[in-house]
XYZ file of C-alpha atoms in Angstrom:
510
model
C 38.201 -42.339 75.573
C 34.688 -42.417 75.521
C 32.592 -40.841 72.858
C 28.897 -39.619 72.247
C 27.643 -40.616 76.051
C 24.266 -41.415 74.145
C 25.186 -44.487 72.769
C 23.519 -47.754 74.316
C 26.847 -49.831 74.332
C 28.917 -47.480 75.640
C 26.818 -46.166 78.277
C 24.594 -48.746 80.379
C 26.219 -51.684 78.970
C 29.740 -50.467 79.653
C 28.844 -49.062 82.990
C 26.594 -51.654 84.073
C 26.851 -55.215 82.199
C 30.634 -54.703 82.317
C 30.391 -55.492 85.785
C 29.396 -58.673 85.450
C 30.943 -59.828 81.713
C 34.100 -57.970 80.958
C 36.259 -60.207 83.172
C 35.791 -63.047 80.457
C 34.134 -61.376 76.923
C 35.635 -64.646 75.569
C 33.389 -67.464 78.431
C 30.700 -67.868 76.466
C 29.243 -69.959 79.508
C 29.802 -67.642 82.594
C 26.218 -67.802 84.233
C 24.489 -64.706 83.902
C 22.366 -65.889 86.951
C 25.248 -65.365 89.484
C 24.837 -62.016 89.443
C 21.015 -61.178 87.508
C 18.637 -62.965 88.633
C 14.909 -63.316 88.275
C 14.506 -62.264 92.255
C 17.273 -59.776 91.832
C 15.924 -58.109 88.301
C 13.614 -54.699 89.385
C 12.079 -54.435 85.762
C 13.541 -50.800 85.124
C 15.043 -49.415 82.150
C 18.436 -49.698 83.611
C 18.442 -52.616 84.750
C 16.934 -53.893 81.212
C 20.144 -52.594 79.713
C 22.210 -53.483 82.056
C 21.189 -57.405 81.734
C 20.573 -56.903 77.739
C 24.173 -55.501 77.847
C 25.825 -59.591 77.180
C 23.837 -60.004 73.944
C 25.674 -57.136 72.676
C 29.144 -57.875 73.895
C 28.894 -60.543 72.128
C 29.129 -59.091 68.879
C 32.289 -57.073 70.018
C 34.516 -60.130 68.492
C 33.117 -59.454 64.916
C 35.672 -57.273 64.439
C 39.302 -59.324 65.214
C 41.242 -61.440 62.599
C 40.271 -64.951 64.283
C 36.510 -64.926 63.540
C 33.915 -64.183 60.642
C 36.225 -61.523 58.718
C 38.837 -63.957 57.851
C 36.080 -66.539 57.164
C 34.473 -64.041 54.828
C 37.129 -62.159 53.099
C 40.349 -64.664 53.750
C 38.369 -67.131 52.070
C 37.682 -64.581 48.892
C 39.686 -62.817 45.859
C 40.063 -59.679 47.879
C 42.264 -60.186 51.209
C 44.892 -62.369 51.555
C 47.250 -63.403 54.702
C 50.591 -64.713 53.247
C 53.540 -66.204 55.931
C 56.124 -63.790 55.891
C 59.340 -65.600 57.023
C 57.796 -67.679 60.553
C 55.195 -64.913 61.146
C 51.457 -65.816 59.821
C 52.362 -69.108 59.473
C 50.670 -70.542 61.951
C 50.054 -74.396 60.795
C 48.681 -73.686 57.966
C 45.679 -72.051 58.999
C 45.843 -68.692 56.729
C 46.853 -70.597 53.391
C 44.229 -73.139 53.881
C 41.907 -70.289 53.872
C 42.817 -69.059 50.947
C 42.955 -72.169 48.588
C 39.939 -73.626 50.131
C 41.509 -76.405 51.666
C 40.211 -75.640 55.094
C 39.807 -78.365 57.697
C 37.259 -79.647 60.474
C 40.356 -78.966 62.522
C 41.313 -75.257 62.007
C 41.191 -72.769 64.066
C 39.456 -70.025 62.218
C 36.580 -72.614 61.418
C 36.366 -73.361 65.099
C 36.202 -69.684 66.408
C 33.343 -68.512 63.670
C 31.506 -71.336 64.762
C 32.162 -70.704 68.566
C 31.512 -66.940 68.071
C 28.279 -67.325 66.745
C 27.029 -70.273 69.198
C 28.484 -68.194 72.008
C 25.916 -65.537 70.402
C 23.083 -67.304 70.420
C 23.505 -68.343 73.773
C 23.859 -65.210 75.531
C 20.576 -64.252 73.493
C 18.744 -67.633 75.005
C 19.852 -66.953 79.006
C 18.103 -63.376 78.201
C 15.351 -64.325 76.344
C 14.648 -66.263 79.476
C 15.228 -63.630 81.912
C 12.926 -61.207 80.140
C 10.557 -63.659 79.118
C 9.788 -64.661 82.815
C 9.597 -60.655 83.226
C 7.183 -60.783 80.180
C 4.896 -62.888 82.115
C 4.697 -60.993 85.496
C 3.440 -58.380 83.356
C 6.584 -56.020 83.467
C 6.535 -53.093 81.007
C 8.953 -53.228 78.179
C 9.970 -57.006 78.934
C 8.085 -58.324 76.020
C 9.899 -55.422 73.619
C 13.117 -56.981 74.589
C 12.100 -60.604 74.053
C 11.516 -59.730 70.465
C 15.017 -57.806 70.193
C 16.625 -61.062 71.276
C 15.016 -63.305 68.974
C 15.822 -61.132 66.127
C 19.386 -60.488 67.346
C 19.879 -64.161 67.417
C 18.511 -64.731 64.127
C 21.586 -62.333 63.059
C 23.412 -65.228 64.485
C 21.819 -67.618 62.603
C 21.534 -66.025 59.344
C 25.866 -66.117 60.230
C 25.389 -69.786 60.836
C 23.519 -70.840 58.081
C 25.737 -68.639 55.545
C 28.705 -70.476 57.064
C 27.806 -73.421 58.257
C 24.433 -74.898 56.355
C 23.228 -77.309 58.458
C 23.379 -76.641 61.969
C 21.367 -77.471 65.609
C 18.590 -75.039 66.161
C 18.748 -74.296 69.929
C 16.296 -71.829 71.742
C 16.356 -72.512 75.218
C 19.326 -72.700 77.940
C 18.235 -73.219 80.918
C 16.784 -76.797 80.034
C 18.797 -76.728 76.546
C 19.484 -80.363 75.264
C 23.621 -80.773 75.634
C 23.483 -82.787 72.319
C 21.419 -81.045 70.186
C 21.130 -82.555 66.798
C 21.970 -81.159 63.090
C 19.120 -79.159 61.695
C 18.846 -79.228 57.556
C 19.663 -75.866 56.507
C 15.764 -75.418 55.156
C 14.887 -75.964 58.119
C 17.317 -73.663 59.453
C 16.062 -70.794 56.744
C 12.203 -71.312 57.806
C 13.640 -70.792 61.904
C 15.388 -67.315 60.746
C 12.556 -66.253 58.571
C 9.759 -67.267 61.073
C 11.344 -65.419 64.105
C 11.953 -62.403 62.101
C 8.209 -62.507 60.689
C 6.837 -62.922 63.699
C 9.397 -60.168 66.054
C 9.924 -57.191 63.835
C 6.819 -55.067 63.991
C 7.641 -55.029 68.220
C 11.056 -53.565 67.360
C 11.334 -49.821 67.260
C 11.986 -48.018 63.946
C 14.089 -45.204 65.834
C 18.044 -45.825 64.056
C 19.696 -43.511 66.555
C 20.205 -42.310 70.294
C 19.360 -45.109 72.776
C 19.027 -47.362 69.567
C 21.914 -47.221 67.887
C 24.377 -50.678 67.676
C 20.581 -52.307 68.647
C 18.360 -54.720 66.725
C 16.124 -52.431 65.705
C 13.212 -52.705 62.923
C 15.593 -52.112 59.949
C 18.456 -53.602 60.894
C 15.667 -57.393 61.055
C 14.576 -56.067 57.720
C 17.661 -56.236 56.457
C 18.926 -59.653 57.540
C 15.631 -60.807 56.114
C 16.411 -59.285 53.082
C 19.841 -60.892 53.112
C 18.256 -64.120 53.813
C 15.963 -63.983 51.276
C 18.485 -62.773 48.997
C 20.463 -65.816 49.181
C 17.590 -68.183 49.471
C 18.579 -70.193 46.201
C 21.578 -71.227 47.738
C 20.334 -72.032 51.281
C 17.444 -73.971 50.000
C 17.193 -74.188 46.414
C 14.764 -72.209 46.090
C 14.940 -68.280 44.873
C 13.057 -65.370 46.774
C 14.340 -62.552 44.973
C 10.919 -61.115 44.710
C 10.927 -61.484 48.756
C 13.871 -59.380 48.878
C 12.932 -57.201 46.830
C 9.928 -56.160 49.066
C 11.750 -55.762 51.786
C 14.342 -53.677 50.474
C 11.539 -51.278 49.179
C 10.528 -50.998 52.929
C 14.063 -50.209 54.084
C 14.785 -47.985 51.138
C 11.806 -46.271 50.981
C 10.803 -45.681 54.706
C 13.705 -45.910 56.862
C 15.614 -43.119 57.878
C 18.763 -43.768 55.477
C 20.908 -42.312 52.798
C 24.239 -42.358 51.228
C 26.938 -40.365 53.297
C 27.937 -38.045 50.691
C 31.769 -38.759 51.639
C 32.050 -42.454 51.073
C 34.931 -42.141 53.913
C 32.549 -40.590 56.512
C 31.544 -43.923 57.464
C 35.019 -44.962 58.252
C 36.358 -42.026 60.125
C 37.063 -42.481 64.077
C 34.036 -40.464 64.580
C 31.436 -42.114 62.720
C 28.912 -42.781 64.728
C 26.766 -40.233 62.947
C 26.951 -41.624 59.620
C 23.591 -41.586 57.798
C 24.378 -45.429 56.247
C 24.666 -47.357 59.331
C 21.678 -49.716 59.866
C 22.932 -51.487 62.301
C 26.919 -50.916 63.771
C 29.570 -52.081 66.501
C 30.015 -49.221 68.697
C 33.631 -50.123 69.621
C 35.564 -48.020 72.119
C 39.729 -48.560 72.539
C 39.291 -49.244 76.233
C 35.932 -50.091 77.085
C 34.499 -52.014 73.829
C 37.171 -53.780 72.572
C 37.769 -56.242 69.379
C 38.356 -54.248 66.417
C 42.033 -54.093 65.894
C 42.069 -53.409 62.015
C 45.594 -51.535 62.570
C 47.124 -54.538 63.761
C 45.885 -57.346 61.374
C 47.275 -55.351 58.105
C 49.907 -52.519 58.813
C 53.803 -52.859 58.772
C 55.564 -53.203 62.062
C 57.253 -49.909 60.952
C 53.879 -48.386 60.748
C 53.836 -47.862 64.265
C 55.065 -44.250 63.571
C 53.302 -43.631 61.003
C 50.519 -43.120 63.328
C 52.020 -42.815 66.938
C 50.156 -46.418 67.670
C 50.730 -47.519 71.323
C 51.403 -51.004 69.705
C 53.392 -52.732 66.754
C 51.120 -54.229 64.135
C 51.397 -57.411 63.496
C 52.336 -57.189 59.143
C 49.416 -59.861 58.224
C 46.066 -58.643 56.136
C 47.027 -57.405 52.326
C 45.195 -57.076 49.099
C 45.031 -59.435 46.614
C 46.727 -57.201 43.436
C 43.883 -58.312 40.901
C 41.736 -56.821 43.324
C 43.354 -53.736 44.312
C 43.629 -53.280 40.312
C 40.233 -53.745 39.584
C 39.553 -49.922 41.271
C 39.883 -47.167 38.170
C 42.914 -44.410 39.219
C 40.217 -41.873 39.714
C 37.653 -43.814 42.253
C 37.978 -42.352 45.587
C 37.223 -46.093 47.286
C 41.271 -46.606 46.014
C 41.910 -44.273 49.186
C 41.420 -47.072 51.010
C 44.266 -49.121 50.337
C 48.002 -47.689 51.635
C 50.465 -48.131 48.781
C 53.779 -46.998 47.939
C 56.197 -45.368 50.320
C 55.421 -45.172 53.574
C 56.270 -42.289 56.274
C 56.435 -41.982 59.604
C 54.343 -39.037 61.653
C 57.264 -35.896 60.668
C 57.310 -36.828 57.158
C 60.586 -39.173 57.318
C 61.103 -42.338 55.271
C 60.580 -45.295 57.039
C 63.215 -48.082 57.139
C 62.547 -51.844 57.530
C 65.911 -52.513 58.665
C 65.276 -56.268 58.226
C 63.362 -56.279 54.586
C 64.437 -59.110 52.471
C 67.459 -58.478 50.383
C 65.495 -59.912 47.465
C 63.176 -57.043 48.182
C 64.062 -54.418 45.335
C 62.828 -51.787 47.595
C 65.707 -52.458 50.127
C 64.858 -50.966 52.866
C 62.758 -48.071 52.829
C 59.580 -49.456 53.485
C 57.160 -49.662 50.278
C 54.008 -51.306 49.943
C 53.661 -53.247 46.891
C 50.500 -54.165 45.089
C 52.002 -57.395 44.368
C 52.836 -59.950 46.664
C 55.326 -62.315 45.195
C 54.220 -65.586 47.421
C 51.584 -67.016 49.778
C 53.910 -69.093 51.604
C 57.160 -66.711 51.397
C 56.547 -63.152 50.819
C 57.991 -60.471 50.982
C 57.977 -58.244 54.261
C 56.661 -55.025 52.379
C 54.340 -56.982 49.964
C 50.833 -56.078 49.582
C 48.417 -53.169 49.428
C 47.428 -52.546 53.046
C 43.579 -52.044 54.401
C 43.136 -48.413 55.201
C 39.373 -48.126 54.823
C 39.078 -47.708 58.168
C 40.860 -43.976 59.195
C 43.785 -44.926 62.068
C 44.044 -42.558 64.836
C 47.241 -40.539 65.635
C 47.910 -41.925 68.797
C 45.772 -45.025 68.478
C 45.559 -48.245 70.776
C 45.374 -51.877 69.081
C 42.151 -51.907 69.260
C 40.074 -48.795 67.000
C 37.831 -46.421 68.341
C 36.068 -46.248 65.023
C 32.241 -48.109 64.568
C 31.868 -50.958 62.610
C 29.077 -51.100 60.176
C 27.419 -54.647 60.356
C 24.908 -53.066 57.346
C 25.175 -50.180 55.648
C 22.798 -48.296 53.291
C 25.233 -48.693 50.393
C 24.736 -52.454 50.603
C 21.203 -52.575 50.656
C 20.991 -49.966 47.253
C 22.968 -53.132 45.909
C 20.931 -55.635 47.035
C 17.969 -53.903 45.399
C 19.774 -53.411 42.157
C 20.510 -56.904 42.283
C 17.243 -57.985 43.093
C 15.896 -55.498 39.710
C 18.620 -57.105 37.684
C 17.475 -60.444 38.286
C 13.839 -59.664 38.159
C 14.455 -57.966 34.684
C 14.601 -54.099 35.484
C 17.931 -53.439 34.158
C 17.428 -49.490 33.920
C 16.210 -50.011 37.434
C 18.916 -51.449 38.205
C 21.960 -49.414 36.660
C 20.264 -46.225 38.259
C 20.619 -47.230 41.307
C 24.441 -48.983 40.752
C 25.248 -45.405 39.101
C 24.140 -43.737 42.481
C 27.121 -45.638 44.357
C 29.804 -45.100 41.328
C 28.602 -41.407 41.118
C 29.854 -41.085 44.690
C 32.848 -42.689 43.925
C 34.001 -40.314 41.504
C 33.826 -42.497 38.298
C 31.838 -42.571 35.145
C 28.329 -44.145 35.534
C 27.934 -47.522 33.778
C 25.910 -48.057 30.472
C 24.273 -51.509 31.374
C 24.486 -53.462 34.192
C 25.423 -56.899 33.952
C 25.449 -59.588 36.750
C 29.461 -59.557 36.144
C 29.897 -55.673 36.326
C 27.155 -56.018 39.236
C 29.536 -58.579 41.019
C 33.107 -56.364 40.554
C 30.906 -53.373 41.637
C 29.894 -54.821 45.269
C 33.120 -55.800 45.866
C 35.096 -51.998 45.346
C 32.235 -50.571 47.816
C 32.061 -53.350 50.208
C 35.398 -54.152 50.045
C 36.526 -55.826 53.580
C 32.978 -55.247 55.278
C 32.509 -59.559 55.413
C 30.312 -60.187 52.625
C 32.535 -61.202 49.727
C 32.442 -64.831 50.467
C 28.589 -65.089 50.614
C 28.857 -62.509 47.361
C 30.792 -64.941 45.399
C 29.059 -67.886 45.850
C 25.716 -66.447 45.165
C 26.788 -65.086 41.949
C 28.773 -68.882 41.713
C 32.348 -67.579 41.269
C 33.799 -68.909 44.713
C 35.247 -71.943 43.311
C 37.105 -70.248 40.367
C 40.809 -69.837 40.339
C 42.694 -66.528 41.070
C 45.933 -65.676 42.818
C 47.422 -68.777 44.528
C 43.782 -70.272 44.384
C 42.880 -73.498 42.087
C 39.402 -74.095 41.591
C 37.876 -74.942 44.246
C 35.351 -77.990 44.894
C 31.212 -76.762 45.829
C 31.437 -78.698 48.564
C 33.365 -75.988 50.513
C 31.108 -73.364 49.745
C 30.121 -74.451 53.655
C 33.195 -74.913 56.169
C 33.154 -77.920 58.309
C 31.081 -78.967 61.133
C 34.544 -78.126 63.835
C 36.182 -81.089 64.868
C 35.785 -80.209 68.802
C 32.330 -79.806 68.207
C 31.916 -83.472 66.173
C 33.676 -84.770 69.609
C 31.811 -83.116 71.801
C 28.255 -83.916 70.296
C 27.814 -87.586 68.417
C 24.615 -85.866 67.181
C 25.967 -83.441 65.040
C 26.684 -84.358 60.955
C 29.233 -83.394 59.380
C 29.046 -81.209 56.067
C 29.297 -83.169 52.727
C 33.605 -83.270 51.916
C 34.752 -83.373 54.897
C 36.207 -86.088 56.945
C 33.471 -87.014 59.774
């Protein structure tokens, strides 16, 4: 179905730029040129769009299982994918992610890489194509330039979070095939140059025709987030840099706290007042977030009438789960205990394990008993995100790729580390007064930490979260300490083959 006609990605770019990408969302190289070309291109808003459309397709694979979610959250104390009998098995891949033993090899390290590349090279063919635009003089050419370049430092500030050191490449028509590694300074200064010099051209409207765009907020905020984490990309701390920018986002943009923390999860939340910058996905024309299949029960299929059987992978780590208080309405957003289908009946998992003390009637569990053998019914499930009666694999629901929430913790971080703790815990007691729970009475970089992770639960930052705070290499469930050196994933080994220029990331076989 298609919903709120206004919306750039569902309207131009899934009328017009599907014509010419939706055949192959995955072909990262299909020329654009075969069908826009300079001679072709007339210079008029729809036609802008309708070429502009790729660079935003390209994001539509943020939302699956084999990309920067698992690399995020698989990788953290929150989400866990455990093999269940032969299914999630899958060589390895999922457990590796988990203990931190992740290889040049693996598929998940591949994809994120390929997903973001893929990004930046849509951006580059377009940059191009409006550039040359630019130049004839067109109007509104050079306005999309500047989107680009700060959409693809999104994709960089992914690629430097992930990665470290990677190539820096800007051009594609005359790109260099073997581009060589950049130092991940070097990468920071790209991302914060581009950003500096692109975001005053970017327009400061947050909804109609710019919504799911790179607007002026949404580049303020991966600056911010870049800044934020500057100490561990460089060495060097920029929390007073952050700081200022979050100021300008907090105190000038358009933004405020939904006062339902679920209205930015519902399957119409377009409107929510939190989203700088979002995924408009549609079921049938914007496809890629299929939340419903990654973590619900095969039986959950009538639950909610879903046209497909989930696929019984994504849980919650229990430590996690319990970490929520009874009364915090975020705790919603797990599915626990016994599960029903759509006219109230118990469902039965006909083949649960008969070491399952449930039996059959299907029960999720907190706990799950095993990483490499659990139970079928094991594990709180991810319902953050509401599931549609009647709902396709893929959700109809917007993804938030920043929300207003986050950036209120950013700035209390930023306060906290700058020495305004009463600064601080205001602004941390604005996001637990929401949730329904009593307001802290200091604010600690530990309580800070816990804190970001119950409101930002399974929205891909609890990887970079951990690490800046420098608990990633701790131990928890099925987890040993982990070595610093894979607080960066590999350099992927198809990539090492493919270019001898490319160096491979300290701990890892070359």
């Amino acid at each position: 179905k298609m919903r709120k006609p206004y919306l750039f990605l569902k309207t131009l770019c899934l009328s017009v730029a599907f014509t010419f990408v939706a055949q192959s969302c995955t072909d990262l190289e299909e020329n654009l040129y075969d069908t826009v070309t300079p001679d072709r291109f007339l210079g008029t808003p729809t036609s802008f769009a309708a070429a502009l459309g790729e660079a935003y397709t390209s994001l539509y694979g943020y939302g699956g299982n084999a990309n920067i979610f698992s690399l995020q959250e698989i990788t953290s104390d929150e989400i866990t994918v455990p093999t269940r009998g032969t299914d999630w098995a899958d060589g390895g891949n999922w457990r590796r992610l988990h203990t931190h033993e992740y290889q040049s090899e693996d598929d998940r390290v591949r994809d994120g890489w390929s997903f973001c590349f893929g990004g930046v090279s849509a951006c580059n063919r377009l940059i191009e194509l409006f550039q040359g635009q630019a130049d004839q003089g067109v109007e509104g050419a050079e306005a999309i330039v500047a989107e680009l370049r700060a959409l693809r430092g999104l994709y960089y500030y992914w690629l430097i979070d992930l990665y470290g050191n990677v190539p820096i490449v800007t051009g594609f028509a005359d790109a260099d095939p073997a581009p060589e590694t950049r130092t991940r300074t070097e990468v920071f200064d790209f991302i914060e140059d581009e950003l500096l010099a692109v975001r005053e051209q970017l327009t400061r409207e947050s909804g109609g025709a710019a919504y799911g765009r790179m607007n002026y907020w949404a580049a303020q905020t991966v600056l911010a987030k870049l800044y934020l984490n500057a100490e561990v990309y460089t060495g060097t701390p920029k929390f007073s840099e952050a700081d200022a920018v979050l100021d300008d986002i907090i105190n000038n943009g358009p933004f405020s706290l939904a006062p339902n923390f679920f209205d930015n999860f519902v399957v119409e939340n377009s409107g929510s007042p939190e989203f700088i910058m979002a995924i408009p996905y549609d079921e049938v024309f914007a496809t890629g977030f299929n939340m419903s299949m990654m973590t619900l029960h095969y039986g959950s299929q009538t639950t909610f009438n879903l046209t497909a059987q989930p696929w019984n992978g994504f849980c919650t780590v229990q430590e996690f789960y319990e970490s929520y208080e009874d009364g915090d309405v975020r705790k919603q957003g797990f599915l626990v205990g016994p599960q029903f289908d759509a006219n109230g009946n118990r469902i039965l998992d006909t083949s649960a394990e008969p070491a399952d003390p449930d039996g059959a009637p299907l029960t999720f569990t907190p706990e799950v008993n095993s990483l490499t053998a659990a139970l079928r019914q094991d594990g709180a499930r991810i319902g953050k995100w509401e599931y549609e009666d009647g709902g396709r694999d893929n959700l109809n629901n917007d993804l938030a790729i920043f929300r207003f929430a986050d950036v209120l913790l950013m700035k209390a971080e930023t306060m906290l580390r700058m020495g305004d703790a009463a600064g601080s815990l205001a602004l941390v007691n604005q996001i637990r007064d929401r949730a329904g729970v009593a307001p802290f009475t200091e604010v600690t970089l530990e309580n800070l930490l816990a804190e970001r992770g119950r409101e930002m639960f399974a929205e891909h930052t609890r990887r970079t979260d951990l690490i800046r705070f420098g608990r990633y290499n701790d131990a928890w469930w099925e987890k040993p300490v982990s070595d610093q050196t894979k607080n960066l994933f590999p350099v992927p080994r198809t990539q090492l083959d493919a270019n001898p220029n490319l160096t491979q990331n300290p701990g890892y076989a070359e």
